[in-house]
Amino acid sequence: LTLHLELDHDGCLPSFAVLTDGKRADITETRPWKFDPGSILVFDRGYNDYGWFGQLHADKVFFVTRSKRGMAYKVVKDDRPLNHPSILGDETIRLTGKAGQACTTPLRRVVYEDENKDVFFFLANNFRLEATTIAAIYRDRWKIESFFKILKQNLKIKTFLGTTRNAVWIQIWTALLTILLLKYMQLRSTFGWSLSNLLALLRMNLFTYRDLWAWISTPFGVPPQPPDVVQYAMAF
């Protein structure tokens, strides 16, 4: 089973999700998705599809990814100033061979060296952003890994209560809905919760009678007295 997820950078909230069997490739599922013009997609090399890159560019959607090893291309322009020591190259390229037939638009190739002296080759179709911004955008891709880590650690989906397809799907969808509700409460609160602390204290207060929206901003106040129970007489 595979969860294909679009994570919105604004608040790190899941905005679109599809569950498929594990045999379906990531790019096969993602290719038909539509994105708003002007948005920036970040994805790893598992989504490299040059025809899809051309379609994204035609739809005015920007993307940042890592280029495949052995990618066939030619340099069209190499005159951008390298304004940061971590940027080793910033070129305008055109793909060649079969890749060039699938994607005819010029692309941007950024060569970046991190603090550990590891070198990365980024591919993008945005020519206005600084090269360091392109690198920073790709670095933020790891937020999706953090999201899945939070999901597994806090909402208990490392193991499943049932083994049927329907049981697994229900548990995953329930976890995604729960994380959306928790994120919404976290954003509305003025207290500054971490997600794990919010979830832990919610579990402790499941049977406490109090106003939720007041509680998430002042969680350590004295809980209000429960209302008196009124026993009505039955008229026979």
Coordinates of C-alpha atoms in Angstrom, one line a residue:
L1 CA 0.0 0.0 0.0
T2 CA 1.3 3.5 -0.9
L3 CA 0.2 6.9 0.3
H4 CA 0.7 9.6 -2.4
L5 CA 0.5 12.9 -0.5
E6 CA 0.7 16.6 -1.5
L7 CA 1.9 18.5 1.5
D8 CA 1.2 22.3 1.5
H9 CA 4.3 24.2 2.7
D10 CA 2.0 26.8 4.4
G11 CA 1.5 25.1 7.7
C12 CA 2.7 21.7 6.5
L13 CA -0.8 20.5 6.0
P14 CA -1.8 17.6 3.7
S15 CA -3.9 19.1 0.8
F16 CA -4.4 16.0 -1.3
A17 CA -3.9 12.3 -0.7
V18 CA -4.4 9.1 -2.7
L19 CA -4.0 5.5 -1.5
T20 CA -3.0 2.9 -4.0
D21 CA -1.4 -0.5 -3.9
G22 CA 2.3 -0.7 -3.7
K23 CA 2.8 -1.7 -7.3
R24 CA 1.8 1.7 -8.7
A25 CA 4.7 4.0 -9.4
D26 CA 4.7 7.5 -7.8
I27 CA 4.9 9.3 -11.1
T28 CA 2.1 7.2 -12.7
E29 CA -0.3 8.4 -9.9
T30 CA 0.9 12.0 -9.8
R31 CA 1.1 12.8 -13.5
P32 CA -2.7 13.5 -13.9
W33 CA -2.8 15.8 -10.8
K34 CA -3.5 19.5 -11.5
F35 CA -1.7 22.3 -9.6
D36 CA -2.4 26.0 -9.4
P37 CA -0.4 28.2 -11.8
G38 CA 2.5 29.9 -9.9
S39 CA 2.8 27.2 -7.3
I40 CA 6.2 25.5 -6.7
L41 CA 6.4 21.7 -6.5
V42 CA 9.3 20.0 -4.8
F43 CA 9.9 16.3 -5.4
D44 CA 12.7 13.8 -5.4
R45 CA 14.1 11.8 -8.3
G46 CA 11.4 9.2 -8.1
Y47 CA 9.1 11.7 -9.9
N48 CA 11.6 12.5 -12.7
D49 CA 9.6 12.4 -15.9
Y50 CA 10.7 14.9 -18.6
G51 CA 7.4 14.9 -20.4
W52 CA 5.7 15.8 -17.1
F53 CA 8.3 18.6 -16.6
G54 CA 7.2 20.1 -19.9
Q55 CA 3.6 19.8 -19.0
L56 CA 4.2 21.5 -15.6
H57 CA 6.0 24.4 -17.4
A58 CA 3.2 24.7 -19.9
D59 CA 0.7 25.0 -17.0
K60 CA 2.9 27.7 -15.4
V61 CA 3.7 25.5 -12.5
F62 CA 7.3 25.8 -11.1
F63 CA 9.2 22.8 -9.8
V64 CA 12.5 22.0 -8.1
T65 CA 14.0 18.5 -8.1
R66 CA 17.3 16.7 -8.3
S67 CA 18.6 15.8 -11.7
K68 CA 19.2 12.2 -12.6
R69 CA 22.8 10.9 -13.0
G70 CA 23.7 10.7 -16.7
M71 CA 21.0 13.2 -17.8
A72 CA 21.7 14.2 -21.4
Y73 CA 21.8 18.0 -21.8
K74 CA 23.7 20.9 -23.3
V75 CA 24.5 24.3 -21.7
V76 CA 22.7 27.2 -23.3
K77 CA 23.9 30.0 -21.0
D78 CA 26.3 30.1 -18.1
D79 CA 26.7 33.7 -17.2
R80 CA 24.8 34.1 -13.9
P81 CA 26.9 35.5 -11.1
L82 CA 27.6 32.9 -8.3
N83 CA 26.8 35.1 -5.3
H84 CA 27.3 32.5 -2.6
P85 CA 30.2 30.1 -1.9
S86 CA 27.9 27.2 -1.7
I87 CA 26.7 27.7 -5.3
L88 CA 29.2 26.0 -7.7
G89 CA 27.2 26.5 -10.9
D90 CA 24.0 28.1 -12.2
E91 CA 23.3 27.2 -15.9
T92 CA 20.5 27.4 -18.4
I93 CA 20.3 24.1 -20.2
R94 CA 18.3 22.2 -22.8
L95 CA 17.8 18.5 -22.6
T96 CA 19.0 16.4 -25.5
G97 CA 18.1 13.0 -26.9
K98 CA 14.8 11.4 -25.9
A99 CA 14.7 13.7 -22.8
G100 CA 14.9 16.7 -25.1
Q101 CA 12.0 15.4 -27.2
A102 CA 9.8 15.0 -24.2
C103 CA 10.7 18.4 -22.7
T104 CA 11.6 21.1 -25.1
T105 CA 11.6 24.0 -22.7
P106 CA 14.9 25.4 -21.3
L107 CA 15.6 24.4 -17.7
R108 CA 17.9 25.6 -14.9
R109 CA 20.7 23.5 -13.4
V110 CA 22.0 24.6 -10.1
V111 CA 25.1 22.9 -8.5
Y112 CA 25.1 23.3 -4.7
E113 CA 27.6 22.2 -2.1
D114 CA 26.4 21.8 1.5
E115 CA 28.3 22.3 4.7
N116 CA 29.4 18.6 4.6
K117 CA 31.0 19.2 1.2
D118 CA 28.3 17.0 -0.5
V119 CA 27.4 18.3 -4.0
F120 CA 23.8 18.3 -5.3
F121 CA 22.5 19.0 -8.8
F122 CA 19.1 20.7 -8.8
L123 CA 16.8 21.0 -11.8
A124 CA 14.2 23.8 -11.9
N125 CA 12.2 25.9 -14.3
N126 CA 12.2 29.1 -12.3
F127 CA 14.9 31.6 -13.6
R128 CA 14.0 34.5 -11.2
L129 CA 14.8 33.0 -7.8
E130 CA 18.3 33.1 -6.4
A131 CA 20.3 29.9 -6.7
T132 CA 20.5 29.7 -2.9
T133 CA 16.7 29.9 -2.7
I134 CA 16.4 26.9 -5.2
A135 CA 18.6 24.9 -2.8
A136 CA 16.6 26.0 0.2
I137 CA 13.4 25.0 -1.4
Y138 CA 14.6 21.5 -2.0
R139 CA 16.0 21.3 1.5
D140 CA 12.4 22.0 2.8
R141 CA 11.3 18.9 0.9
W142 CA 12.4 17.0 4.1
K143 CA 9.4 18.4 5.9
I144 CA 7.3 15.7 4.2
E145 CA 9.6 13.1 5.9
S146 CA 9.0 14.9 9.2
F147 CA 5.3 14.9 8.6
F148 CA 5.3 11.1 8.1
K149 CA 7.4 10.7 11.2
I150 CA 4.9 12.7 13.3
L151 CA 2.1 10.7 11.8
K152 CA 3.7 7.3 12.7
Q153 CA 4.9 8.3 16.1
N154 CA 1.8 10.1 17.4
L155 CA -1.1 8.4 15.7
K156 CA 0.0 4.7 15.9
I157 CA 0.0 3.7 12.3
K158 CA 3.2 1.6 12.5
T159 CA 1.0 -1.3 13.0
F160 CA -2.6 -1.9 11.9
L161 CA -5.7 -3.0 13.8
G162 CA -6.9 -5.0 10.8
T163 CA -5.3 -6.7 7.9
T164 CA -7.9 -6.3 5.2
R165 CA -7.6 -3.6 2.6
N166 CA -10.6 -1.7 4.0
A167 CA -9.3 -1.8 7.6
V168 CA -5.9 -0.4 6.6
W169 CA -7.4 2.3 4.5
I170 CA -9.8 3.4 7.3
Q171 CA -6.9 3.6 9.8
I172 CA -4.8 5.7 7.4
W173 CA -7.6 8.0 6.5
T174 CA -8.5 8.4 10.1
A175 CA -4.9 9.3 11.0
L176 CA -4.8 12.0 8.2
L177 CA -8.1 13.5 9.3
T178 CA -6.8 13.6 12.9
I179 CA -3.6 15.3 11.9
L180 CA -5.6 17.9 10.0
L181 CA -7.8 18.6 13.1
L182 CA -4.7 18.8 15.4
K183 CA -2.9 21.1 13.0
Y184 CA -6.0 23.4 12.9
M185 CA -6.1 23.5 16.7
Q186 CA -2.4 24.2 16.9
L187 CA -2.7 27.1 14.5
R188 CA -5.7 28.6 16.3
S189 CA -4.1 28.3 19.7
T190 CA -2.1 31.2 21.3
F191 CA -0.3 28.8 23.7
G192 CA 2.4 27.6 21.3
W193 CA 1.8 23.8 21.4
S194 CA 4.1 21.2 20.0
L195 CA 1.9 18.6 18.2
S196 CA 2.9 15.7 20.5
N197 CA 2.1 17.7 23.6
L198 CA -1.3 18.8 22.2
L199 CA -2.2 15.3 21.4
A200 CA -1.0 13.9 24.8
L201 CA -3.1 16.5 26.7
L202 CA -6.1 16.0 24.5
R203 CA -6.0 12.3 25.4
M204 CA -5.9 13.2 29.1
N205 CA -8.9 15.6 28.8
L206 CA -11.2 13.5 26.6
F207 CA -13.8 13.2 29.4
T208 CA -13.3 16.7 30.8
Y209 CA -16.3 19.0 30.2
R210 CA -14.8 22.3 29.1
D211 CA -14.7 24.7 26.1
L212 CA -12.2 23.4 23.6
W213 CA -11.2 26.7 22.1
A214 CA -10.7 28.4 25.4
W215 CA -8.7 25.4 26.7
I216 CA -6.2 25.2 23.8
S217 CA -5.0 28.7 24.6
T218 CA -5.1 28.3 28.4
P219 CA -4.6 24.6 29.0
F220 CA -3.4 24.8 32.7
G221 CA -6.4 26.6 34.1
V222 CA -8.8 25.0 36.6
P223 CA -11.5 23.1 34.6
P224 CA -15.0 24.4 35.1
Q225 CA -17.5 22.6 37.3
P226 CA -19.7 20.2 35.3
P227 CA -23.3 21.2 35.0
D228 CA -25.8 19.8 37.6
V229 CA -27.5 16.7 36.5
V230 CA -31.3 17.2 36.3
Q231 CA -33.4 14.1 37.0
Y232 CA -36.8 14.6 35.4
A233 CA -39.8 12.7 36.7
M234 CA -41.7 10.6 34.2
A235 CA -45.3 11.4 33.8
F236 CA -47.4 8.2 33.8

